[in-house]
Coordinates of C-alpha atoms and ligand atoms in Angstrom, one line a residue:
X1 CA 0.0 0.0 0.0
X2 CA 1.5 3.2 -1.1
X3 CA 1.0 6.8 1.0
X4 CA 1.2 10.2 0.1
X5 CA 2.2 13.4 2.0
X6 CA 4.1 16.4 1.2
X7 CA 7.5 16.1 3.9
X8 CA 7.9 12.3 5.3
X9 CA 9.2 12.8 8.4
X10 CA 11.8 10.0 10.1
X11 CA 11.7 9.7 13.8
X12 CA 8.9 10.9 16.5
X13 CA 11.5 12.1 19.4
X14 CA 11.5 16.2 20.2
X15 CA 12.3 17.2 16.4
X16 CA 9.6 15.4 14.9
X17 CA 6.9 16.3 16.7
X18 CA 7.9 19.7 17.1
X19 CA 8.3 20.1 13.0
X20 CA 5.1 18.0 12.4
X21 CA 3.0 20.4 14.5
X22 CA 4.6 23.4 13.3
X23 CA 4.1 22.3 9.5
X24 CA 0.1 20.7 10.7
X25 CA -0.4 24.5 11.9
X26 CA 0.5 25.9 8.7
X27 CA -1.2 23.4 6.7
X28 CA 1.7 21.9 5.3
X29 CA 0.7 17.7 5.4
X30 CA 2.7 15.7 6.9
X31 CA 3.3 11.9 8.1
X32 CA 5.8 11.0 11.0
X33 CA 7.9 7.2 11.0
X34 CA 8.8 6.4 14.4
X35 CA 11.0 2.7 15.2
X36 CA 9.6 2.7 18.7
X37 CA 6.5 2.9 20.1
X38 CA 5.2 6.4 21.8
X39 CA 5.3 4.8 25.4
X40 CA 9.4 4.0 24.8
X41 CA 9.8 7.5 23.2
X42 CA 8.4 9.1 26.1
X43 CA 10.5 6.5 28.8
X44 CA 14.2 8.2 27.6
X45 CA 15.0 11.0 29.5
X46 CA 16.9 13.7 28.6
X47 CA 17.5 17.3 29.1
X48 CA 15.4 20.2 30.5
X49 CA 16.7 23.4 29.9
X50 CA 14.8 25.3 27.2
X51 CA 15.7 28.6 25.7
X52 CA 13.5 31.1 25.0
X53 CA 14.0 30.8 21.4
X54 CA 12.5 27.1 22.3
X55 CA 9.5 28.1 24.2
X56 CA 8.2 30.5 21.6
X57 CA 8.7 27.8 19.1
X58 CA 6.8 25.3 21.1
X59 CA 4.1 27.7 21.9
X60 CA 4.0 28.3 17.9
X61 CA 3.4 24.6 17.5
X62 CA 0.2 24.8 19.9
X63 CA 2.3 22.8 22.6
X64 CA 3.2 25.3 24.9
X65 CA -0.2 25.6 27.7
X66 CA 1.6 22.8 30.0
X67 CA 4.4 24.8 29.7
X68 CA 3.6 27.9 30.2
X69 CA 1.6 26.3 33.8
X70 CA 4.2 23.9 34.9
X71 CA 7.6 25.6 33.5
X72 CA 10.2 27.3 36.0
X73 CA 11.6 30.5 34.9
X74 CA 15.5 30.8 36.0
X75 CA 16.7 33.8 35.7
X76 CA 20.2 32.8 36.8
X77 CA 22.5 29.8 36.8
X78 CA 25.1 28.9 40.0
X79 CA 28.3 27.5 39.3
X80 CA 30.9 26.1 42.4
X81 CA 34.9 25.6 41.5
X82 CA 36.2 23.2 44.7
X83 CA 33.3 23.8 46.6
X84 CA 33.4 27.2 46.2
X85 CA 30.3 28.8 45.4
X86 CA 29.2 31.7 42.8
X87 CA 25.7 33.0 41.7
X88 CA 25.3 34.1 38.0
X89 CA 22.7 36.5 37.0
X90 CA 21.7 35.2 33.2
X91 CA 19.3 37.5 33.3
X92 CA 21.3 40.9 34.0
X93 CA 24.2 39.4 31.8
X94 CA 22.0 39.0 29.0
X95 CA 19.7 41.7 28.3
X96 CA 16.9 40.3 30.7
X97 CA 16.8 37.0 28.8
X98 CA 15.8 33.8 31.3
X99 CA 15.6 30.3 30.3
X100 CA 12.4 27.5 31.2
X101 CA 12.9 24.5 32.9
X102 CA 10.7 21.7 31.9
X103 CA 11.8 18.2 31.0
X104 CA 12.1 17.1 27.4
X105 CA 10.0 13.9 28.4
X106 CA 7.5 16.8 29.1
X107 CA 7.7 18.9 25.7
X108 CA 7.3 15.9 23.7
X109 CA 4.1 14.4 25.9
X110 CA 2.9 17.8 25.1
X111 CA 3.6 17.5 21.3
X112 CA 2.4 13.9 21.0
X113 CA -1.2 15.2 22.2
X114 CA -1.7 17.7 20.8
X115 CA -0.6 16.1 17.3
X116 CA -3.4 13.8 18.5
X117 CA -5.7 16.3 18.7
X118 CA -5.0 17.6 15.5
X119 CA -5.5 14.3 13.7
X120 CA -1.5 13.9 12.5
X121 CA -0.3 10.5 11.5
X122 CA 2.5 9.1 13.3
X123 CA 2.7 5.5 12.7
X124 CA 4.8 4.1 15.4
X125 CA 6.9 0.6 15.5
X126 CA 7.7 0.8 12.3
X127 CA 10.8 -1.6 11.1
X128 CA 13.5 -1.3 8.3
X129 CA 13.0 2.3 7.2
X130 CA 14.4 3.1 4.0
X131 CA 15.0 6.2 2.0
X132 CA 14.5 6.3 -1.7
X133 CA 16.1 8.3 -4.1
X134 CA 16.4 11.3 -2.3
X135 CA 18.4 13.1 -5.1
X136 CA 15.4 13.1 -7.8
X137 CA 12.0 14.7 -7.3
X138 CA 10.2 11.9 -6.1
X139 CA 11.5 10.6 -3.0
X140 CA 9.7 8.0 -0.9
X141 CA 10.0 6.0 2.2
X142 CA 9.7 2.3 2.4
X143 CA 8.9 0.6 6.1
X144 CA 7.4 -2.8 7.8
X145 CA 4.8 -2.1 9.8
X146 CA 2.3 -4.7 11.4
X147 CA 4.0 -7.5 8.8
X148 CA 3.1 -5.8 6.1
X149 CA 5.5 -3.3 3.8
X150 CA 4.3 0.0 3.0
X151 CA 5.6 3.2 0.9
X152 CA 5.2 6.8 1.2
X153 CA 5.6 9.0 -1.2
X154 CA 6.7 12.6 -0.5
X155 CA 8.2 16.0 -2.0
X156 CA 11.0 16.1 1.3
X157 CA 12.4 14.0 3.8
X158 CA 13.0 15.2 7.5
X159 CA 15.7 13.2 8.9
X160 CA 14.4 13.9 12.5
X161 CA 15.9 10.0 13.2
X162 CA 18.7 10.7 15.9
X163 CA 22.4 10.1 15.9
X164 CA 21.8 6.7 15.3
X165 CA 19.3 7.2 12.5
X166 CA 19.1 5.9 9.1
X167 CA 18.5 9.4 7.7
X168 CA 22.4 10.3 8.0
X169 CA 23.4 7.0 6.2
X170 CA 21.4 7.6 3.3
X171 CA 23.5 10.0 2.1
X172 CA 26.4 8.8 0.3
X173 CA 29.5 8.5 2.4
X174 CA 31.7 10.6 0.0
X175 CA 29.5 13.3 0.1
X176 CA 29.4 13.3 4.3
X177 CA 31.4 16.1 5.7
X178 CA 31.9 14.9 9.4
X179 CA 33.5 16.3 12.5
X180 CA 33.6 14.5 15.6
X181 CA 35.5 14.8 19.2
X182 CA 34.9 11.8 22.1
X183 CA 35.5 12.6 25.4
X184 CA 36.8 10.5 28.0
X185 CA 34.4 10.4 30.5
X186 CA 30.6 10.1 30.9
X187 CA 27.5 11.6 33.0
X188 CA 25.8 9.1 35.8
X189 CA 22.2 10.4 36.1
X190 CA 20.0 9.9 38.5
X191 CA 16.0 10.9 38.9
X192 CA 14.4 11.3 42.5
X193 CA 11.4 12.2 44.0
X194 CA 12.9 14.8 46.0
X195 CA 13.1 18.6 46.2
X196 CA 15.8 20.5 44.9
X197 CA 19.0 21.2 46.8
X198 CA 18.7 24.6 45.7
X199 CA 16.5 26.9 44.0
X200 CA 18.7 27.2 40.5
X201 CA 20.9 24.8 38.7
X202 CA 24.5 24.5 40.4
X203 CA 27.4 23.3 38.1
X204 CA 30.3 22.2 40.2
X205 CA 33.8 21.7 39.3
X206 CA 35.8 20.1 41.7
X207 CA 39.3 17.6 41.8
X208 CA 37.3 14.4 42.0
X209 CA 35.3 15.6 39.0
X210 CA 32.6 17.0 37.9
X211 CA 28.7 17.2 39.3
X212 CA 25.8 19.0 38.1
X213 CA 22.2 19.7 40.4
X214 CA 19.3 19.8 38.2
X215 CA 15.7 19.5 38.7
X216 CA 12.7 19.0 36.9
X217 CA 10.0 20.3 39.2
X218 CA 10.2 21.5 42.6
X219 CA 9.6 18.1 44.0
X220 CA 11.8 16.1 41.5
X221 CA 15.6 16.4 41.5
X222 CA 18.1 15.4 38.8
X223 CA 21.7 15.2 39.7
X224 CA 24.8 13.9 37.5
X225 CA 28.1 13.3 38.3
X226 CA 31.6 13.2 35.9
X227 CA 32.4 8.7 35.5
X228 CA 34.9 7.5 33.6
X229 CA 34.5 6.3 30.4
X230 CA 34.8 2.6 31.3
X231 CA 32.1 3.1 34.3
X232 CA 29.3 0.9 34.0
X233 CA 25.7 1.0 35.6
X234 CA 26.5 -2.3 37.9
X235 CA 29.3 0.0 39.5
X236 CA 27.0 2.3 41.0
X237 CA 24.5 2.4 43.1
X238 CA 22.2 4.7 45.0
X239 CA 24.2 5.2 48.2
X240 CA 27.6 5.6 46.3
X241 CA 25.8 8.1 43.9
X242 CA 24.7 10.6 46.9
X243 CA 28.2 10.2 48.8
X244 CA 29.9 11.1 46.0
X245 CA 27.4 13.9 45.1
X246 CA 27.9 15.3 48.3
X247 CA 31.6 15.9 48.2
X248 CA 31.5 17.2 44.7
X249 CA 29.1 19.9 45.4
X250 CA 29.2 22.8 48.2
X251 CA 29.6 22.1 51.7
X252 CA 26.5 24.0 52.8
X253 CA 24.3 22.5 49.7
X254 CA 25.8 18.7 50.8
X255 CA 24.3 19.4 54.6
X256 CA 20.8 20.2 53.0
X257 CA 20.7 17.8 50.3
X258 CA 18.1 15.6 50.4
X259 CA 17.9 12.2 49.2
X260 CA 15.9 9.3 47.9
X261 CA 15.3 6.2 46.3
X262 CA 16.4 6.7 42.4
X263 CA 13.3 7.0 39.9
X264 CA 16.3 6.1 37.3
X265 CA 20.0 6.1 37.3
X266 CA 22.1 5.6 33.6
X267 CA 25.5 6.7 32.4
X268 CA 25.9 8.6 29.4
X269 CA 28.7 9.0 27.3
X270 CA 29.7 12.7 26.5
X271 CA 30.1 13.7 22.5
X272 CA 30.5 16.2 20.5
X273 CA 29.6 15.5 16.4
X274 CA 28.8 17.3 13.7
X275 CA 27.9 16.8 9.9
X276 CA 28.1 19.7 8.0
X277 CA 26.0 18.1 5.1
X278 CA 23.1 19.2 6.6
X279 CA 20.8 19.0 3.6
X280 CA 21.0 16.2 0.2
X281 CA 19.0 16.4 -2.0
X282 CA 15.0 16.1 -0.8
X283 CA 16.8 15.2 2.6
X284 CA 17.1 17.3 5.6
X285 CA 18.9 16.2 8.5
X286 CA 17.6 17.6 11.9
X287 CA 18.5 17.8 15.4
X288 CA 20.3 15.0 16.7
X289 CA 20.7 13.2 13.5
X290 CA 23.0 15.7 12.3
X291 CA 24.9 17.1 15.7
X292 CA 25.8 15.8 18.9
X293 CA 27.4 18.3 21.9
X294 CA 28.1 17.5 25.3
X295 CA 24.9 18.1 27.6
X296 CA 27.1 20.4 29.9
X297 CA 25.7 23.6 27.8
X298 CA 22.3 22.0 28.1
X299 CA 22.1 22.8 23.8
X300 CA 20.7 19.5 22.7
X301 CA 17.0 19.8 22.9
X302 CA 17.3 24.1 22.1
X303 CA 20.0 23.1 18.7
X304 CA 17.2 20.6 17.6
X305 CA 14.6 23.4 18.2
X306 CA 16.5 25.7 16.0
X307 CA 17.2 23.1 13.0
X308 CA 13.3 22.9 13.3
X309 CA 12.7 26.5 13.0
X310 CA 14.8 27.1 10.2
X311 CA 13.6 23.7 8.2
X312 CA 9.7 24.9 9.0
X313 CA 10.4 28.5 7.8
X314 CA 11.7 27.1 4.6
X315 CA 9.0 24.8 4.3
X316 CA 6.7 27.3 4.4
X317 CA 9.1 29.6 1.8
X318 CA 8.8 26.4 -0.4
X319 CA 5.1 25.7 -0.3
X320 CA 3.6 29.2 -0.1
X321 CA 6.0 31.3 -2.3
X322 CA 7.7 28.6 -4.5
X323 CA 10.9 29.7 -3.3
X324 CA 13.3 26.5 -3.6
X325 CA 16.4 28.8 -4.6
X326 CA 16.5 28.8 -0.5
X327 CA 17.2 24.9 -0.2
X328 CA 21.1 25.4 0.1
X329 CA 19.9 28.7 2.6
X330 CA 19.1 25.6 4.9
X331 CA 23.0 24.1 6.2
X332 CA 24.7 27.6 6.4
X333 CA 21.4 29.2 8.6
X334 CA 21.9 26.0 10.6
X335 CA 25.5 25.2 10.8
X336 CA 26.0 28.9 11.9
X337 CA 24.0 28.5 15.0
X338 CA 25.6 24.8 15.8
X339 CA 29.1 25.4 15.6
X340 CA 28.7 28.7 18.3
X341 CA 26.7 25.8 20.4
X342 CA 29.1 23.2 19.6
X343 CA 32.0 25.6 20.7
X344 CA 30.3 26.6 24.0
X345 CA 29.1 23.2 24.8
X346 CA 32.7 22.0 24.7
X347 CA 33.9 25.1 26.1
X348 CA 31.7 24.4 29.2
X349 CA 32.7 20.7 29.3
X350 CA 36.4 21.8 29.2
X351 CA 36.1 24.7 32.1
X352 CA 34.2 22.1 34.6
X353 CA 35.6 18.6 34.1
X354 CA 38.5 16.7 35.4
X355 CA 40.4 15.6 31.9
X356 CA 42.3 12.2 32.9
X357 CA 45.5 13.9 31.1
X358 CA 44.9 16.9 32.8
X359 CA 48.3 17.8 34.8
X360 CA 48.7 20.1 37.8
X361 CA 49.7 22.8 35.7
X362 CA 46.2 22.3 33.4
X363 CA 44.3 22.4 36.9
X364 CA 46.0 25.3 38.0
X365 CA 44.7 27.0 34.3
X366 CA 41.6 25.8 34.4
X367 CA 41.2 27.2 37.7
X368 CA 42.6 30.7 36.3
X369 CA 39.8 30.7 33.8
X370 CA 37.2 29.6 36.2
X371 CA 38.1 32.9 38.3
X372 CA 38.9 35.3 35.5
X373 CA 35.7 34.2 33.6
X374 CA 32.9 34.2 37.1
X375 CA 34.5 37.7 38.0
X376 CA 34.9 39.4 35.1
X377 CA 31.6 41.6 33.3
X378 CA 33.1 40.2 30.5
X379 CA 33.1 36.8 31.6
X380 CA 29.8 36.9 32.8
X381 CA 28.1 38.3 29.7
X382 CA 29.7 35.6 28.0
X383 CA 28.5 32.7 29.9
X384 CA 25.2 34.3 30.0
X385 CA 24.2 35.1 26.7
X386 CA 25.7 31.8 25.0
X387 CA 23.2 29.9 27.9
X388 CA 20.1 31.6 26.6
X389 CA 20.9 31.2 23.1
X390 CA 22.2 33.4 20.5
X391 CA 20.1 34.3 17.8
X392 CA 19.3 32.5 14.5
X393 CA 20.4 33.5 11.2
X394 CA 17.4 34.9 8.9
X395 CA 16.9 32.7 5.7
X396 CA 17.1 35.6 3.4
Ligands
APR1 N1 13.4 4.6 11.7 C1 12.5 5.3 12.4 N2 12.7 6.0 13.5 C2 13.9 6.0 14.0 C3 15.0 5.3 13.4 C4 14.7 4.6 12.2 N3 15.7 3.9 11.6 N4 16.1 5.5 14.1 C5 15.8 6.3 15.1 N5 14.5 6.6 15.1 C6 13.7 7.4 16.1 C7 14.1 7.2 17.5 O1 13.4 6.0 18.0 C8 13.7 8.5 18.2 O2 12.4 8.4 18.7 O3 14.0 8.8 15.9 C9 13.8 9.5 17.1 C10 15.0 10.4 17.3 O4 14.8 11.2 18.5 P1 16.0 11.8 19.3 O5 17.1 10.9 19.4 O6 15.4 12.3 20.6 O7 16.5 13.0 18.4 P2 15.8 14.5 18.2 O8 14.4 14.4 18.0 O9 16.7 15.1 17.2 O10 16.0 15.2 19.6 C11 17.1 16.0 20.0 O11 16.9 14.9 22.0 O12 18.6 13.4 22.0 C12 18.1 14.5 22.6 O13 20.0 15.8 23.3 C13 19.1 15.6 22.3 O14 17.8 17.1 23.4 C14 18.2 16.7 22.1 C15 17.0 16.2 21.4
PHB2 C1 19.1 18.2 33.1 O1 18.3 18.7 33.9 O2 19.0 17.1 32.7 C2 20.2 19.1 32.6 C3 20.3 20.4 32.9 C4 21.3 21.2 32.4 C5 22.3 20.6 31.7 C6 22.3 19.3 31.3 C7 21.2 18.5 31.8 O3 23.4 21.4 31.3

């Protein structure tokens, strides 16, 4: 059985649904692929930072009333060096900007409803997605679903498919123009039903390595802390996880933080990728499926949201105005955006974690930098206006 749409869209996670909505809005039709079902999509958790640029964006897409209730406005970050602690003021370092905190689980509950109540098609557990000649003009999808093999048919492809996506592959390997840097360590996460050590995020550097207090509400904590890269889940549990917590982190916050059993607890590994070749074709990679950066900048979710923006705006360029000349437009509006995220995401990674090479001399710089950068106007500013997001390239 064959399907028709106008952009096929690979992948239901944050991108997805976020470009499906925006393009259902502005009546541009649309059918999302997902591998997984909508119950696993919404069991990964992820990030929960999201720039204002992000909010408006997920308000545009009709998603943003939960948001709007539930979300915590910070207005300033907190960073500790050895236990040390310093307040940031984003907002007066940036113009009055603020960032929301709401979970990404959250955002993309809210965009799987209200996709629901606007009659989109996602078709979930679908099996051996394939792209077809995405370099004519008639592209298509082919998938397994329920047993049976299907086609769609469609003017563009959204890779919206994740780092480990088939979107990315399709494109020839010569033609792939990749960047990539591993770092040798990972995050332990862990999820509890408990409130907040304190009122705003705190990122802590500190010998033994590096810890970050999060939350997601102000009765549900999430806390990481720096693991080597050869760390696995069996190596951890819950006590070890709050003892080492508590010497990462301020003395005063360690005496008031509270603990609890772990909702979940799962090591990440820390990334940063990026492929330049961005758009191929009918194919446009989104998100994830084209860039990774370390979560220390808390970019993920806000760099997808971006791509999104700039791949709807098009969209609606292409369908309303004819206006294809912009396709190339699409990379350099992106790649502009994720290289300046890229860059501060490893920036922030490299200020706050122990490296394993690192020698006294690099702890004594990296200390250095830690002071110039928290006591300096300049240095604040900085900080502050790359953590609220810098602003997007127009397409023309
Ligand atoms: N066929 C169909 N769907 C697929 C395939 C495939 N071959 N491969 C992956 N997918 C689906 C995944 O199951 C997932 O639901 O694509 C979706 C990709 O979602 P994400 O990995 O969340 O990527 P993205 O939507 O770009 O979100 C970016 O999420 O990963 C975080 O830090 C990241 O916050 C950022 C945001
Ligand atoms: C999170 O809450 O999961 C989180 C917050 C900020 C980050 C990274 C992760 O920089």
């Amino acid at each position: 059985m064959t399907k028709k749409t106008q952009v096929a869209i690979i992948g239901a996670g944050p991108s997805g649904l976020l470009l499906g909505q925006l393009l259902t809005k502005a009546g541009i039709d649309n059918i999302i692929v997902e591998r997984q079902t909508a119950e696993y999509v919404l069991g990964r958790i992820r990030a929960g930072v999201l720039e204002q640029g992000t909010v408006d964006l997920i308000r545009e897409a009709g998603a943003g009333a939960r948001m709007d209730e539930d979300g915590l406005i910070h207005t300033g970050t907190d960073f500790s060096f050895q236990g040390e602690h310093h307040h940031l003021d984003i907002a007066k370092y940036s113009g009055g900007k603020h960032v929301v905190v709401y979970g990404q689980t959250e955002v993309t509950r809210d965009l799987m409803d209200e996709r629901e109540k606007d009659g989109g098609v996602t078709i979930y557990k679908t099996d051996n997605v394939k792209l077809h000649d995405i370099e004519s003009d008639k592209p298509y999808v082919t998938y397994e679903h329920n047993g049976k093999s299907l086609r769609l048919d469609c003017d563009y492809i959204a890779g919206c498919d994740g780092f480990h996506g088939v979107s990315r592959k399709s494109i020839p390997a010569d033609k792939l123009e990749e960047y990539e840097k591993v770092y040798p360590f990972g995050w332990l996460g862990l999820m509890s039903d408990t409130p907040p050590v304190n009122d705003e995020l705190v990122y802590c550097a500190h010998e033994r390595g590096f810890a970050l207090c999060s939350m997601r509400s102000l009765t549900r904590s999430r806390y990481y802390l720096q693991v080597p890269d050869t760390d696995k889940i069996e190596d951890w549990n819950e006590e070890k996880f709050w003892d080492e917590l508590k010497r990462r982190i301020p003395p005063k916050m360690a005496e008031r933080l509270v603990t609890g059993p772990a909702i979940e607890m799962s090591i990440a590994p820390l990334r940063s990728y990026v492929c330049e070749t961005m758009q191929y074709g009918k194919l446009f990679l989104i998100g994830d499926s084209a860039h990774i950066v370390p979560p220390t900048g808390a970019k993920g979710l806000n760099l997808a949201a971006s791509d999104v923006e700039t791949a709807f705006r098009l969209f609606v360029k292409i369908y309303k105005e004819g206006r294809t000349d912009l396709i190339p437009r699409y990379q350099e509006v992106c790649l502009a955006r994720v290289w300046k995220s890229v860059r501060f995401s490893w920036w922030m990674t490299t200020l706050l974690h122990r490296f394993p090479s690192a020698s006294r001399f690099d702890f004594r710089v990296q200390q250095a930098e830690f002071d110039y950068f928290i006591n300096s106007e300049a240095g604040k500013t900085n900080i502050a206006e790359n953590y609220v997001g810098l602003s997007l390239e127009e397409l023309e």
